[in-house]
């Protein structure tokens, strides 16, 4: 359990990739602050599962990633409970699929706020605590869309490209502080986020569900397989190891070969 005594905040960890990352960190002994929306009973079940797995405390904070003061309060809460946070995983994200002419401005604002600006607020609040302890790991879930575009995803592609620039900048600022800052960029991972964009993509492209699965989603991925949340979690966990201390400012792909094409 190499993370015993360490604490982590994982945003957007009530579902999908974030939940898998929270489970992986807890399995190595970290105290984990879950974050994200969902049914209270389901969240409590996850929280209790993580506490049992880690042998440490697990908490849930419902901070809305569009609200800077709630992000800062969540960091304060983790600091008061455990010191740190030693590890921050910026993972909360949403998607909206539409051509530019019809793209609702409020969806642009929400995607930029949750997928990009929240990471600025999180790093701004957490980096001083990491500096004080001389150790830190910041991992953000970017996307293959941080490297390449797809039509009808203007806000998401812009936010994910921006996240890589933010990551590189903070990596340089913290390079001599024992802190690493990296992005993991998955291809398509089978989670509720992907499942829920299928109807919109069907509408935007005039396709059947099967056509979206094969001709849009898996068409991009040479392996013809979805990436799994557990594969991304194992990758994030590796970045928290001492052996990974030279990896900083990187945007690391786990996309089944998508961005090699
Ligand atoms: P998901 O929909 O399963 O989970 C998203 C999580 O974010 C949930 O816990 C949700 O409650 C939380 N969330 C949403 N809005 C929030 C807000 N305002 N405040 C706090 N939490 C909020 O999605 P996922 O597929 O697991 O995606 C996680 C991350 O991975 C996202 O950043 C996404 O862009 C990225 N990603 C996903 C894929 C994929 O194919 N699924 C691929 C590349 C990157």
CSV table of C-alpha atoms and ligand atoms in Angstrom, one decimal:
chain,number,residue,atom,x,y,z
A,1,UNK,CA,0.0,0.0,0.0
A,2,UNK,CA,2.4,2.7,-1.2
A,3,UNK,CA,-0.1,5.6,-0.6
A,4,UNK,CA,-0.7,4.9,3.1
A,5,UNK,CA,-0.7,8.3,4.9
A,6,UNK,CA,-1.4,10.2,1.7
A,7,UNK,CA,-4.6,12.0,0.8
A,8,UNK,CA,-6.3,12.5,-2.6
A,9,UNK,CA,-9.1,14.6,-4.1
A,10,UNK,CA,-10.7,13.0,-7.2
A,11,UNK,CA,-13.2,15.3,-8.9
A,12,UNK,CA,-16.1,13.6,-10.7
A,13,UNK,CA,-15.5,10.4,-8.9
A,14,UNK,CA,-19.1,9.2,-8.4
A,15,UNK,CA,-19.0,7.6,-11.9
A,16,UNK,CA,-16.9,6.3,-14.7
A,17,UNK,CA,-13.2,7.0,-14.9
A,18,UNK,CA,-13.0,9.1,-11.7
A,19,UNK,CA,-14.6,6.3,-9.7
A,20,UNK,CA,-12.1,3.8,-11.0
A,21,UNK,CA,-9.3,6.2,-10.1
A,22,UNK,CA,-10.7,6.7,-6.6
A,23,UNK,CA,-10.9,2.9,-6.1
A,24,UNK,CA,-7.3,2.5,-7.3
A,25,UNK,CA,-6.0,5.2,-4.9
A,26,UNK,CA,-7.9,3.8,-2.0
A,27,UNK,CA,-6.7,0.2,-2.7
A,28,UNK,CA,-3.2,1.6,-2.1
A,29,UNK,CA,-4.2,3.1,1.2
A,30,UNK,CA,-4.9,6.7,0.4
A,31,UNK,CA,-7.6,8.8,2.2
A,32,UNK,CA,-9.9,9.8,-0.7
A,33,UNK,CA,-12.2,12.8,-1.1
A,34,UNK,CA,-14.9,11.7,-3.5
A,35,UNK,CA,-16.6,14.4,-5.5
A,36,UNK,CA,-19.5,14.5,-8.0
A,37,UNK,CA,-23.2,14.2,-8.3
A,38,UNK,CA,-25.5,11.3,-7.7
A,39,UNK,CA,-28.0,9.5,-5.4
A,40,UNK,CA,-27.0,9.9,-1.7
A,41,UNK,CA,-27.4,6.2,-1.0
A,42,UNK,CA,-25.2,5.2,-4.0
A,43,UNK,CA,-22.5,7.7,-3.0
A,44,UNK,CA,-22.5,6.5,0.6
A,45,UNK,CA,-22.1,2.9,-0.6
A,46,UNK,CA,-19.0,4.0,-2.7
A,47,UNK,CA,-17.6,6.0,0.2
A,48,UNK,CA,-17.9,3.1,2.6
A,49,UNK,CA,-16.3,0.7,0.1
A,50,UNK,CA,-13.3,3.1,-0.3
A,51,UNK,CA,-12.9,3.5,3.4
A,52,UNK,CA,-12.9,-0.3,3.9
A,53,UNK,CA,-10.5,-0.8,1.0
A,54,UNK,CA,-8.0,1.8,2.2
A,55,UNK,CA,-8.2,1.3,5.9
A,56,UNK,CA,-8.3,5.1,6.0
A,57,UNK,CA,-11.0,7.7,6.0
A,58,UNK,CA,-13.0,8.4,2.8
A,59,UNK,CA,-15.3,11.5,2.4
A,60,UNK,CA,-17.6,12.8,-0.2
A,61,UNK,CA,-17.8,16.5,-1.1
A,62,UNK,CA,-20.5,17.7,-3.4
A,63,UNK,CA,-18.6,20.8,-4.7
A,64,UNK,CA,-20.0,21.9,-8.0
A,65,UNK,CA,-17.0,22.4,-10.4
A,66,UNK,CA,-18.7,25.5,-11.9
A,67,UNK,CA,-18.3,27.2,-8.4
A,68,UNK,CA,-14.8,28.4,-7.5
A,69,UNK,CA,-15.7,29.0,-3.9
A,70,UNK,CA,-17.0,25.4,-3.5
A,71,UNK,CA,-13.7,24.1,-5.1
A,72,UNK,CA,-11.6,26.1,-2.6
A,73,UNK,CA,-13.8,24.9,0.3
A,74,UNK,CA,-13.3,21.3,-0.8
A,75,UNK,CA,-9.6,21.7,-0.7
A,76,UNK,CA,-9.8,23.4,2.7
A,77,UNK,CA,-11.9,20.5,3.9
A,78,UNK,CA,-9.4,17.9,2.7
A,79,UNK,CA,-6.5,19.9,4.3
A,80,UNK,CA,-8.3,20.2,7.6
A,81,UNK,CA,-9.1,16.4,7.6
A,82,UNK,CA,-5.7,15.0,6.4
A,83,UNK,CA,-3.2,17.7,5.6
A,84,UNK,CA,-2.4,17.9,2.0
A,85,UNK,CA,-4.1,17.1,-0.4
A,86,UNK,CA,-1.1,15.2,-1.6
A,87,UNK,CA,-2.8,14.1,-4.8
A,88,UNK,CA,-5.4,15.9,-6.9
A,89,UNK,CA,-7.1,14.2,-9.9
A,90,UNK,CA,-8.9,16.7,-12.0
A,91,UNK,CA,-11.4,14.4,-13.7
A,92,UNK,CA,-14.9,16.0,-13.6
A,93,UNK,CA,-16.1,16.6,-17.2
A,94,UNK,CA,-19.2,17.0,-19.3
A,95,UNK,CA,-19.8,16.8,-23.1
A,96,UNK,CA,-22.2,18.4,-25.5
A,97,UNK,CA,-22.5,17.6,-29.2
A,98,UNK,CA,-23.7,20.2,-31.7
A,99,UNK,CA,-22.4,22.1,-34.7
A,100,UNK,CA,-21.0,25.6,-34.1
A,101,UNK,CA,-24.0,27.5,-35.5
A,102,UNK,CA,-26.4,25.8,-33.1
A,103,UNK,CA,-24.1,25.4,-30.1
A,104,UNK,CA,-25.9,26.8,-27.1
A,105,UNK,CA,-23.7,29.5,-25.4
A,106,UNK,CA,-24.6,28.2,-22.0
A,107,UNK,CA,-23.3,24.8,-22.9
A,108,UNK,CA,-20.0,26.4,-24.0
A,109,UNK,CA,-19.8,28.2,-20.7
A,110,UNK,CA,-20.6,25.1,-18.6
A,111,UNK,CA,-18.0,22.9,-20.5
A,112,UNK,CA,-15.3,25.5,-20.2
A,113,UNK,CA,-16.1,26.0,-16.5
A,114,UNK,CA,-16.2,22.2,-15.5
A,115,UNK,CA,-13.5,20.8,-17.9
A,116,UNK,CA,-11.0,23.6,-17.8
A,117,UNK,CA,-11.5,26.6,-15.4
A,118,UNK,CA,-12.2,24.2,-12.4
A,119,UNK,CA,-8.7,22.8,-12.8
A,120,UNK,CA,-7.2,26.3,-12.5
A,121,UNK,CA,-9.1,26.9,-9.2
A,122,UNK,CA,-8.2,23.4,-7.9
A,123,UNK,CA,-4.5,23.8,-8.7
A,124,UNK,CA,-4.5,27.4,-7.3
A,125,UNK,CA,-5.8,26.1,-4.0
A,126,UNK,CA,-3.9,22.8,-3.7
A,127,UNK,CA,-0.4,23.7,-4.9
A,128,UNK,CA,0.5,25.8,-1.8
A,129,UNK,CA,-0.3,22.7,0.4
A,130,UNK,CA,1.8,20.4,-1.8
A,131,UNK,CA,4.7,22.9,-1.8
A,132,UNK,CA,4.5,23.0,2.0
A,133,UNK,CA,4.9,19.2,2.1
A,134,UNK,CA,7.5,19.1,-0.7
A,135,UNK,CA,5.5,16.4,-2.5
A,136,UNK,CA,2.5,16.4,-4.8
A,137,UNK,CA,0.9,14.7,-7.8
A,138,UNK,CA,-1.6,16.4,-10.1
A,139,UNK,CA,-3.2,14.3,-12.7
A,140,UNK,CA,-5.9,15.6,-15.1
A,141,UNK,CA,-8.1,13.5,-17.3
A,142,UNK,CA,-7.8,15.2,-20.7
A,143,UNK,CA,-8.8,13.3,-23.8
A,144,UNK,CA,-7.6,12.4,-27.3
A,145,UNK,CA,-9.6,15.6,-28.0
A,146,UNK,CA,-6.7,17.5,-26.4
A,147,UNK,CA,-4.6,16.5,-29.4
A,148,UNK,CA,-7.1,16.2,-32.3
A,149,UNK,CA,-10.6,17.6,-33.0
A,150,UNK,CA,-13.8,16.0,-34.1
A,151,UNK,CA,-16.7,17.9,-35.6
A,152,UNK,CA,-19.6,19.1,-33.3
A,153,UNK,CA,-17.4,19.2,-30.1
A,154,UNK,CA,-16.1,22.7,-30.2
A,155,UNK,CA,-16.3,23.5,-26.5
A,156,UNK,CA,-15.0,20.1,-25.4
A,157,UNK,CA,-12.0,20.2,-27.8
A,158,UNK,CA,-11.2,23.8,-26.9
A,159,UNK,CA,-11.4,23.0,-23.1
A,160,UNK,CA,-9.2,19.8,-23.4
A,161,UNK,CA,-6.6,21.6,-25.6
A,162,UNK,CA,-6.5,24.4,-22.9
A,163,UNK,CA,-6.1,21.8,-20.1
A,164,UNK,CA,-2.8,20.7,-21.7
A,165,UNK,CA,-1.5,24.2,-21.8
A,166,UNK,CA,-2.5,24.8,-18.1
A,167,UNK,CA,-0.8,21.5,-17.2
A,168,UNK,CA,2.5,22.3,-18.9
A,169,UNK,CA,2.6,25.8,-17.3
A,170,UNK,CA,2.0,24.6,-13.7
A,171,UNK,CA,4.4,21.7,-14.3
A,172,UNK,CA,7.1,24.3,-15.0
A,173,UNK,CA,6.2,26.4,-12.0
A,174,UNK,CA,6.3,23.4,-9.6
A,175,UNK,CA,9.2,21.5,-11.2
A,176,UNK,CA,11.6,21.9,-8.3
A,177,UNK,CA,9.0,21.5,-5.6
A,178,UNK,CA,8.6,17.7,-5.7
A,179,UNK,CA,5.3,18.1,-7.5
A,180,UNK,CA,4.4,16.5,-10.9
A,181,UNK,CA,1.6,17.7,-13.1
A,182,UNK,CA,0.4,15.6,-16.0
A,183,UNK,CA,-2.6,14.8,-18.3
A,184,UNK,CA,-3.8,11.4,-19.3
A,185,UNK,CA,-5.6,11.5,-22.6
A,186,UNK,CA,-7.9,8.5,-23.1
A,187,UNK,CA,-9.6,7.6,-26.3
A,188,UNK,CA,-13.2,6.4,-26.0
A,189,UNK,CA,-13.8,4.8,-22.6
A,190,UNK,CA,-17.2,3.1,-22.1
A,191,UNK,CA,-18.8,5.3,-19.4
A,192,UNK,CA,-22.1,7.1,-18.9
A,193,UNK,CA,-20.5,10.2,-20.6
A,194,UNK,CA,-20.0,8.3,-23.9
A,195,UNK,CA,-23.3,6.4,-23.7
A,196,UNK,CA,-25.3,9.7,-23.2
A,197,UNK,CA,-23.8,11.4,-26.3
A,198,UNK,CA,-24.9,8.7,-28.6
A,199,UNK,CA,-28.5,10.1,-29.1
A,200,UNK,CA,-27.1,13.6,-29.8
A,201,UNK,CA,-24.6,12.2,-32.3
A,202,UNK,CA,-27.3,10.2,-34.0
A,203,UNK,CA,-29.3,13.4,-34.4
A,204,UNK,CA,-26.4,15.6,-35.4
A,205,UNK,CA,-25.1,13.2,-38.0
A,206,UNK,CA,-28.4,11.5,-39.0
A,207,UNK,CA,-27.1,8.0,-38.0
A,208,UNK,CA,-28.4,4.9,-36.3
A,209,UNK,CA,-27.1,3.9,-32.9
A,210,UNK,CA,-25.0,1.1,-34.5
A,211,UNK,CA,-23.5,3.5,-37.1
A,212,UNK,CA,-22.5,5.9,-34.3
A,213,UNK,CA,-20.9,3.0,-32.3
A,214,UNK,CA,-19.0,1.7,-35.3
A,215,UNK,CA,-18.5,4.6,-37.7
A,216,UNK,CA,-17.9,7.4,-35.2
A,217,UNK,CA,-16.7,6.0,-31.9
A,218,UNK,CA,-14.7,2.9,-32.7
A,219,UNK,CA,-13.8,4.2,-36.1
A,220,UNK,CA,-11.3,6.5,-34.5
A,221,UNK,CA,-9.7,3.8,-32.5
A,222,UNK,CA,-7.4,1.4,-34.4
A,223,UNK,CA,-7.6,-1.2,-31.7
A,224,UNK,CA,-11.4,-1.3,-32.3
A,225,UNK,CA,-11.9,-1.7,-28.5
A,226,UNK,CA,-13.1,0.8,-25.9
A,227,UNK,CA,-10.5,1.8,-23.3
A,228,UNK,CA,-11.5,0.7,-19.8
A,229,UNK,CA,-11.8,2.9,-16.7
A,230,UNK,CA,-9.5,0.5,-14.9
A,231,UNK,CA,-6.7,1.0,-17.5
A,232,UNK,CA,-6.9,4.7,-17.0
A,233,UNK,CA,-6.9,4.2,-13.2
A,234,UNK,CA,-3.8,2.0,-13.3
A,235,UNK,CA,-2.1,4.7,-15.4
A,236,UNK,CA,-3.0,7.5,-12.9
A,237,UNK,CA,-1.8,5.3,-10.1
A,238,UNK,CA,1.6,4.8,-11.8
A,239,UNK,CA,2.0,8.6,-12.0
A,240,UNK,CA,1.7,8.8,-8.2
A,241,UNK,CA,4.7,6.5,-7.7
A,242,UNK,CA,8.2,7.7,-6.9
A,243,UNK,CA,9.4,6.0,-10.1
A,244,UNK,CA,7.2,8.5,-12.0
A,245,UNK,CA,8.8,11.6,-10.5
A,246,UNK,CA,10.6,12.5,-13.8
A,247,UNK,CA,7.3,12.6,-15.7
A,248,UNK,CA,5.9,16.1,-15.5
A,249,UNK,CA,4.3,18.5,-18.0
A,250,UNK,CA,3.3,15.5,-20.1
A,251,UNK,CA,0.2,14.7,-22.0
A,252,UNK,CA,0.1,10.9,-22.0
A,253,UNK,CA,-2.1,9.1,-24.5
A,254,UNK,CA,-4.1,5.9,-23.7
A,255,UNK,CA,-6.2,5.9,-26.8
A,256,UNK,CA,-5.9,2.6,-28.6
A,257,UNK,CA,-3.7,4.3,-31.3
A,258,UNK,CA,-6.3,7.0,-32.2
A,259,UNK,CA,-3.8,9.9,-32.3
A,260,UNK,CA,-1.1,7.9,-34.1
A,261,UNK,CA,-3.3,7.9,-37.2
B,1,LIG,P1,-19.0,10.3,-16.3
B,1,LIG,O1,-20.1,11.0,-16.9
B,1,LIG,O2,-19.1,8.8,-16.1
B,1,LIG,O3,-18.5,11.0,-15.0
B,1,LIG,C1,-18.4,12.4,-14.9
B,1,LIG,C2,-18.3,12.7,-13.4
B,1,LIG,O4,-18.2,14.2,-13.3
B,1,LIG,C3,-19.5,12.3,-12.5
B,1,LIG,O5,-19.0,11.9,-11.3
B,1,LIG,C4,-20.3,13.6,-12.4
B,1,LIG,O6,-21.1,13.6,-11.2
B,1,LIG,C5,-19.1,14.6,-12.3
B,1,LIG,N1,-19.6,16.0,-12.6
B,1,LIG,C6,-20.2,16.4,-13.7
B,1,LIG,N2,-20.5,17.8,-13.6
B,1,LIG,C7,-19.9,18.1,-12.4
B,1,LIG,C8,-19.8,19.4,-11.7
B,1,LIG,N3,-20.4,20.5,-12.2
B,1,LIG,N4,-19.2,19.4,-10.5
B,1,LIG,C9,-18.7,18.2,-10.0
B,1,LIG,N5,-18.8,17.1,-10.6
B,1,LIG,C10,-19.4,17.0,-11.8
B,1,LIG,O7,-17.8,10.6,-17.3
B,1,LIG,P2,-16.4,9.9,-17.7
B,1,LIG,O8,-16.5,9.3,-19.0
B,1,LIG,O9,-15.9,9.0,-16.6
B,1,LIG,O10,-15.5,11.2,-17.8
B,1,LIG,C11,-14.5,11.6,-16.8
B,1,LIG,C12,-13.5,12.5,-17.5
B,1,LIG,O11,-12.8,11.7,-18.5
B,1,LIG,C13,-14.0,13.7,-18.2
B,1,LIG,O12,-13.2,14.8,-17.9
B,1,LIG,C14,-14.0,13.4,-19.6
B,1,LIG,O13,-13.9,14.5,-20.5
B,1,LIG,C15,-12.8,12.5,-19.7
B,1,LIG,N6,-12.8,11.6,-20.9
B,1,LIG,C16,-13.7,10.6,-21.0
B,1,LIG,C17,-13.6,9.8,-22.1
B,1,LIG,C18,-14.7,8.8,-22.4
B,1,LIG,O14,-14.6,8.2,-23.5
B,1,LIG,N7,-15.5,8.4,-21.5
B,1,LIG,C19,-12.6,9.9,-23.0
B,1,LIG,C20,-11.6,10.9,-22.8
B,1,LIG,C21,-11.7,11.7,-21.7
